Amino acid sequence: MLLSLALGTARAVAARAGGVLRVPQDVPTLDQAISQVGDGGIVELAAGTYAAPSSGFKISNPRRSFTIRAALGAAVALDGSGQHSVLVLRNSGGVIVFENLIFRNGGGGSPTTSPGVTVDASQARFVGCRFEDNAGASGADGGGVKVRNGSAASFIGCSFARNRSPIAGGAMMIDVSEVEVLGGAFADNRVNVPGHDPSSHGGAISVIDGTLRVSDALFQGNQAGFVGGAIFAFGTWTAPRSVPHTSVAITRSTFQANVIAPQPCCPPPGPRTGGAIHAEDQTTLDVKDSFFVDNQAQFGGALDIFRALVNVSGSTFQGNRGNLTGADESIGGAICALSDAGGQNFRPAGVTVAGSLLQGRHAGSGPVANAGGCILAAGDGRRAPVAITGSVLHACDIQQTPGVGGGTGGAIDGSLVALTLDDSLVLDSHASGNGNGGGVFLGDGSDAQISRTTFAGNTADNAGGALYAGSSNVQISRSRFIANGVPGPIGASHGAALYFIPSRGGPPPIGSGDASGGVADTTFSQNDGIAAWDVDSGGASPVNTVQYNSNDFFSTAFGDKVYVDTFADPGRNGFNVGGLNSLVVYRSGGPTTVKSAVPNRALGTPPVAGSLKAIPAAGSPSARSAPFLAYAWSGGAATLNGAPLFSHDGVIEGAAPGGYALAVDGVTVDSAAIAAPRCTSDPVLCLANDRFHVQVQWELATGERGEGHPVALSGDTGYFWFFGPANVELIVKVLDGRPINDRFWVFYGALSDVKYTLTVTDTVTGAVKAYVNPQGQLASVADTSAFSGAGNAPAGPPVSAPPVPAAGPCATGPGDFCLGGRFRVRVSWRTRSGDSGTGTAVPLTGDTGYFWFFSPTNVELVVKVLDGRSLNNKFWVFYGALSDVEYTLTVTDTQTGRSKTYHNPQGTMASVADTSALPGP
């Protein structure tokens, strides 16, 4: 019944609107339709190719908002014939929407005009569009799109393929503008075409002094000649320098096989950097829940940061690398962060990594860099901050190449950095070719705080199997060093776990050149060689003052020998734990160092210990990584869920969902869990047998942004909360209306007047629909022509509704629920045919509930009561409808007896916010 009523209403509204101009049925050309369409109107194009005029289709100073779209099911291409621009939108004054169009074969262009689409001082929204084979002439950037001059544009479910520019932004150029990309793909876009500018940057996107937000997108096979294989971001230094001048946010996206590859004609002016992304100067790059795989550049195979800031969380890096066969040094296989003050007061680069996996060696590959196999960072004049928490660094192999250099820092290479490394695993990383620091290399006055971190299976050919620290201050606590190694006899086993050495090359920019710090409450077990090695000259300066306090040592590599001090033990014969505990280093003209203020312990058997960490899947919906389990253990034998482990460390790719327990010698030492994949999972709500994926992005008037969090109610219906789980903001329903009009229908009702964009994607056909709610508007919408009925999705799993609270103390029957502990809410309904009834009430939270009229799976009305007494001494009532049936809603304050009634006429879809509904107290 609801379906037929809604369809009739929609047809009536469309007939009254009369706002659609069809090309060529109503007007012969697109240009004429653009000139005639009214504010809020629609230009609809029949299937076919529309050749752009010599200067491109133009939309100039329209001072109105309208939509240009393809007719239902039609393939519509706007074509530039390879000679000129496709479309120019300038000074729009309103929002111009483009739906399901193909922009292709644009040519020419200029420093201000794209060969494809130009958005200049305008607002535009592109939904389900394709940008293909647009190619710029010399000096033209933004091959597919150029967004410039204070514009704001969004691209929802759009694809960019084979677009070209010889200088910047193969697919898109953003210049002093704001762009949002929701879903879609960027594939094989390039700025390294023959004869390209030597500094060509941003194979897919280039952004300068602007804002770019990307979520759920795929970047694959994009190329640049100099920097930024997929994305280049540059922020001009502007006061205050603490505020980013360019901001890039990447969420749930995948970057695969993007590269820096200049043509032989056009050698770049410097190192090739940022295989996936390069961010420079006053830029902040935020990366969340994303996947970087097989990207390549000499500096920063995945991410390259120059005097910029990068924050990475919940992400996976695999197989990102530099080219080790050439004559150029490769550094920072996954992330490179460099700082060059250039004689000015520029800030150093900064790196934060949380809850992520960085894996170098992948799919049988060898070393990935000459230095910093996973991360390389360097300060200049000031220490560059590097913070790594809750993460796994695995198989980050580096090699020293004759004539090229390198050989330092398998997992991390830091020079003049302030490193925080906490609650992490550094595993199976190697520094070969006379290399140093298989796990971590620190130098040039660095400062490090390392806690609750396990180093296992790391090796170096020369020194510091797990950690090499030169002229740095390092504090290590509550950590573990297991099965690390440096090969050779005792006199050459330069710190299977730790190697500390003061500077011999003069004082660094910060610090004295001393090796200093302390190692406390830490376990050393089953390392292959001397566990800790201190280099000390015994002179006045620089000196090695590192202390070892309350640590546990188990070693059999050289009997009971665990420690070397090159001044106190010039023969390199080694000290046992007792010798370390009693060692005092007296220096001529220098300080005296008590090596152990708190005694260390020698263990007769390997300690029972281990760490287990789960890394969830990450990346775009179409190309996600697998989930991972990482482990390390010390002891006689270990099992993972009962299955034996044959190595002291490892990473399991594609671990099945479920709980895992790591047991050593029969004792469970750690546990972790991998969640089962679910279609409805933050931030995606899946409806209609999981065929339709729904997401919401919201924005406050203050500029604060976020994503809606979904909760499934039935197979067809769910809701989103924005700020707290108890505060329902938006309810959405997708119905199968194919028996009536061969379409799927989308309904939504709001309990919020926040600005939001509701995006619905049909996973069977790839079609996308976007609904935008302006700030201050409260809306209920019924779109009965939302999606074509083509294709069938397999039956999805049954959806179980979330647990809901009891009806409440003031409810009296199945037609009531009680909100806020005192407000009884009920609704009566009547159809057009005269049938009537009472809504069945289902509470959701203490403040919110919904009603169904005809079926428990068909939500019709959601209601929320909020306490606004602190603002206006009133209680507030919000409701949003997914139905145009006539109904009467009654809210009664059971404490005062006052009530408020709301009547919805037949054929009306309403969302209401009454902020003066009922008086307090």
Coordinates of C-alpha atoms in Angstrom, one line a residue, residues 307-544:
R307 CA 58.6 19.7 5.7
A308 CA 55.0 18.6 6.0
L309 CA 53.0 16.5 8.5
V310 CA 51.5 13.1 8.0
N311 CA 49.2 11.2 10.3
V312 CA 48.6 7.5 9.5
S313 CA 46.1 5.3 11.3
G314 CA 44.5 1.9 10.7
S315 CA 46.3 1.4 7.4
T316 CA 48.3 -1.3 5.6
F317 CA 51.5 -0.8 3.5
Q318 CA 52.8 -3.7 1.5
G319 CA 55.6 -4.0 -1.0
N320 CA 56.2 -0.2 -1.5
R321 CA 59.7 0.3 -2.6
G322 CA 62.4 2.1 -4.6
N323 CA 64.3 0.9 -7.6
L324 CA 67.5 -0.7 -6.3
T325 CA 68.9 -1.6 -9.7
G326 CA 69.9 1.9 -10.7
A327 CA 72.6 4.4 -9.6
D328 CA 70.2 6.4 -7.3
E329 CA 69.9 5.8 -3.6
S330 CA 66.5 4.6 -2.5
I331 CA 65.2 5.6 1.0
G332 CA 62.0 5.2 2.9
G333 CA 60.4 2.2 1.2
A334 CA 56.9 3.0 2.6
I335 CA 57.3 6.5 4.2
C336 CA 60.0 9.1 3.7
A337 CA 59.9 12.4 5.8
L338 CA 62.7 14.9 5.2
S339 CA 63.3 18.4 6.6
D340 CA 65.4 21.1 4.9
A341 CA 65.2 24.4 6.7
G342 CA 67.0 26.1 3.8
G343 CA 68.4 28.7 6.2
Q344 CA 64.9 29.7 7.2
N345 CA 62.7 28.9 10.2
F346 CA 60.7 26.1 8.5
R347 CA 59.3 23.4 10.7
P348 CA 60.7 19.8 10.4
A349 CA 58.6 17.1 8.9
G350 CA 56.5 15.1 11.3
V351 CA 55.2 11.5 11.1
T352 CA 52.5 9.7 13.3
V353 CA 51.6 6.1 12.7
A354 CA 49.0 4.3 14.8
G355 CA 47.4 0.8 14.5
S356 CA 49.0 0.1 11.2
L357 CA 51.0 -2.6 9.3
L358 CA 54.1 -1.6 7.3
Q359 CA 55.5 -4.6 5.4
G360 CA 58.4 -4.3 3.0
R361 CA 59.2 -7.7 1.5
H362 CA 56.0 -8.8 -0.2
A363 CA 55.1 -11.6 -2.7
G364 CA 58.7 -12.9 -2.9
S365 CA 60.4 -9.6 -3.4
G366 CA 63.8 -8.7 -1.9
P367 CA 65.1 -5.5 -0.2
V368 CA 62.9 -2.5 -0.8
A369 CA 65.3 0.4 -0.1
N370 CA 68.9 1.3 0.7
A371 CA 67.9 3.0 4.0
G372 CA 64.7 3.0 6.0
G373 CA 63.0 0.0 4.5
C374 CA 59.7 1.1 6.0
I375 CA 60.2 4.6 7.4
L376 CA 63.0 7.1 7.0
A377 CA 62.8 10.5 8.7
A378 CA 65.3 13.3 9.2
G379 CA 65.3 16.7 10.9
D380 CA 67.2 19.8 10.1
G381 CA 68.1 22.2 12.9
R382 CA 65.3 20.7 14.9
R383 CA 64.4 17.1 15.7
A384 CA 61.6 15.7 13.4
P385 CA 58.9 14.2 15.5
V386 CA 58.1 10.5 14.7
A387 CA 55.5 8.7 16.8
I388 CA 54.6 5.0 16.2
T389 CA 52.0 3.3 18.4
G390 CA 50.2 0.0 18.2
S391 CA 51.7 -0.9 14.9
V392 CA 53.6 -3.7 13.2
L393 CA 56.8 -3.2 11.0
H394 CA 57.6 -6.4 9.2
A395 CA 60.1 -7.6 6.6
C396 CA 61.5 -4.1 6.0
D397 CA 64.7 -5.2 4.3
I398 CA 67.4 -2.8 3.1
Q399 CA 70.8 -3.2 1.4
Q400 CA 73.9 -1.2 1.2
T401 CA 74.8 -0.8 -2.5
P402 CA 78.4 -0.1 -3.5
G403 CA 78.7 3.3 -5.1
V404 CA 75.1 4.2 -4.0
G405 CA 75.2 3.9 -0.3
G406 CA 72.5 3.1 2.3
G407 CA 72.5 0.0 4.5
T408 CA 71.0 1.6 7.6
G409 CA 67.6 1.1 9.3
G410 CA 65.7 -1.9 8.1
A411 CA 62.4 -0.8 9.6
I412 CA 63.1 2.7 10.7
D413 CA 66.0 5.1 9.9
G414 CA 66.0 8.3 11.9
S415 CA 68.5 11.2 11.8
L416 CA 67.9 14.0 14.2
V417 CA 64.5 12.7 15.1
A418 CA 62.4 12.6 18.3
L419 CA 61.1 9.0 18.1
T420 CA 58.3 7.6 20.2
L421 CA 57.8 3.8 19.6
D422 CA 55.2 2.2 21.8
D423 CA 53.2 -1.0 22.0
S424 CA 54.5 -2.2 18.6
L425 CA 56.2 -5.1 16.9
V426 CA 59.4 -4.7 14.8
L427 CA 59.8 -8.1 13.0
D428 CA 62.1 -9.9 10.6
S429 CA 63.8 -6.9 9.1
H430 CA 67.3 -6.9 7.8
A431 CA 70.2 -4.6 7.0
S432 CA 72.4 -6.3 4.5
G433 CA 75.6 -5.4 2.7
N434 CA 77.6 -4.3 5.7
G435 CA 74.4 -2.7 7.0
N436 CA 73.5 -1.3 10.5
G437 CA 70.3 -1.4 12.4
G438 CA 68.3 -4.3 11.1
G439 CA 65.3 -3.0 13.0
V440 CA 66.0 0.6 13.8
F441 CA 68.8 3.0 13.1
L442 CA 69.1 6.3 15.0
G443 CA 71.8 9.0 14.5
D444 CA 72.8 12.7 14.5
G445 CA 71.5 13.6 17.9
S446 CA 68.2 11.7 17.9
D447 CA 66.1 11.3 21.0
A448 CA 64.0 8.1 21.4
Q449 CA 61.5 6.7 23.8
I450 CA 60.9 3.0 23.2
S451 CA 58.4 1.2 25.4
R452 CA 56.3 -2.0 25.4
T453 CA 57.7 -2.9 22.0
T454 CA 59.0 -6.3 20.8
F455 CA 61.9 -6.6 18.4
A456 CA 62.1 -10.2 17.0
G457 CA 64.0 -11.8 14.1
N458 CA 65.8 -8.7 13.0
T459 CA 69.4 -8.9 11.7
A460 CA 72.3 -6.6 10.5
D461 CA 75.4 -7.6 8.7
N462 CA 77.6 -5.2 10.6
A463 CA 76.0 -3.8 13.9
G464 CA 72.8 -3.5 15.8
G465 CA 70.6 -6.5 14.8
A466 CA 67.5 -4.8 16.3
L467 CA 68.7 -1.3 17.1
Y468 CA 71.7 0.9 16.2
A469 CA 72.0 4.3 18.0
G470 CA 74.7 6.7 17.1
S471 CA 75.2 9.9 19.1
S472 CA 71.6 9.7 20.3
N473 CA 69.7 9.5 23.6
V474 CA 67.6 6.3 23.8
Q475 CA 65.3 5.3 26.6
I476 CA 64.0 1.7 26.4
S477 CA 61.6 0.2 28.9
R478 CA 59.3 -2.8 29.3
S479 CA 60.3 -4.1 25.9
R480 CA 61.5 -7.4 24.4
F481 CA 64.4 -8.4 22.1
I482 CA 64.0 -11.9 20.8
A483 CA 66.0 -13.9 18.3
N484 CA 67.7 -10.9 16.7
G485 CA 71.2 -11.3 15.4
V486 CA 74.5 -10.0 14.0
P487 CA 76.6 -12.8 12.4
G488 CA 80.2 -13.6 13.3
P489 CA 82.5 -14.5 16.2
I490 CA 82.2 -12.8 19.6
G491 CA 84.6 -10.0 18.6
A492 CA 82.5 -9.2 15.6
S493 CA 79.0 -9.7 17.0
H494 CA 78.3 -6.0 17.3
G495 CA 75.1 -6.1 19.3
A496 CA 72.6 -8.8 18.2
A497 CA 70.0 -6.6 19.9
L498 CA 71.5 -3.2 20.8
Y499 CA 74.5 -1.2 19.6
F500 CA 75.3 2.2 21.0
I501 CA 78.1 4.5 19.7
P502 CA 79.0 8.1 20.3
S503 CA 79.7 10.5 17.4
R504 CA 83.1 10.7 16.0
G505 CA 82.4 13.3 13.3
G506 CA 82.0 16.4 15.4
P507 CA 79.0 17.6 17.3
P508 CA 75.6 17.2 15.6
P509 CA 73.2 20.1 15.4
I510 CA 71.6 19.1 18.7
G511 CA 73.3 17.3 21.6
S512 CA 76.9 16.6 22.5
G513 CA 77.6 13.6 20.3
D514 CA 77.3 11.3 23.3
A515 CA 75.5 8.0 23.3
S516 CA 73.2 8.2 26.3
G517 CA 70.0 6.9 27.8
G518 CA 69.0 3.7 29.5
V519 CA 67.5 0.2 29.1
A520 CA 65.2 -0.9 31.9
D521 CA 62.8 -3.7 32.7
T522 CA 63.4 -5.3 29.3
T523 CA 63.9 -8.9 28.2
F524 CA 66.7 -10.2 26.0
S525 CA 66.1 -13.8 24.9
Q526 CA 67.6 -16.2 22.3
N527 CA 69.4 -13.5 20.4
D528 CA 72.1 -14.7 18.0
G529 CA 75.2 -13.0 19.3
I530 CA 76.2 -10.6 22.1
A531 CA 72.9 -8.9 23.1
A532 CA 74.2 -5.4 23.9
W533 CA 77.3 -3.7 22.6
D534 CA 78.6 -0.3 23.7
V535 CA 81.3 1.6 21.9
D536 CA 83.3 4.0 24.2
S537 CA 86.6 5.7 23.8
G538 CA 87.2 6.3 27.5
G539 CA 88.0 10.0 26.8
A540 CA 86.4 13.2 27.9
S541 CA 83.9 13.6 25.0
P542 CA 82.0 12.2 23.3
V543 CA 81.2 9.4 25.6
N544 CA 78.8 6.5 26.0

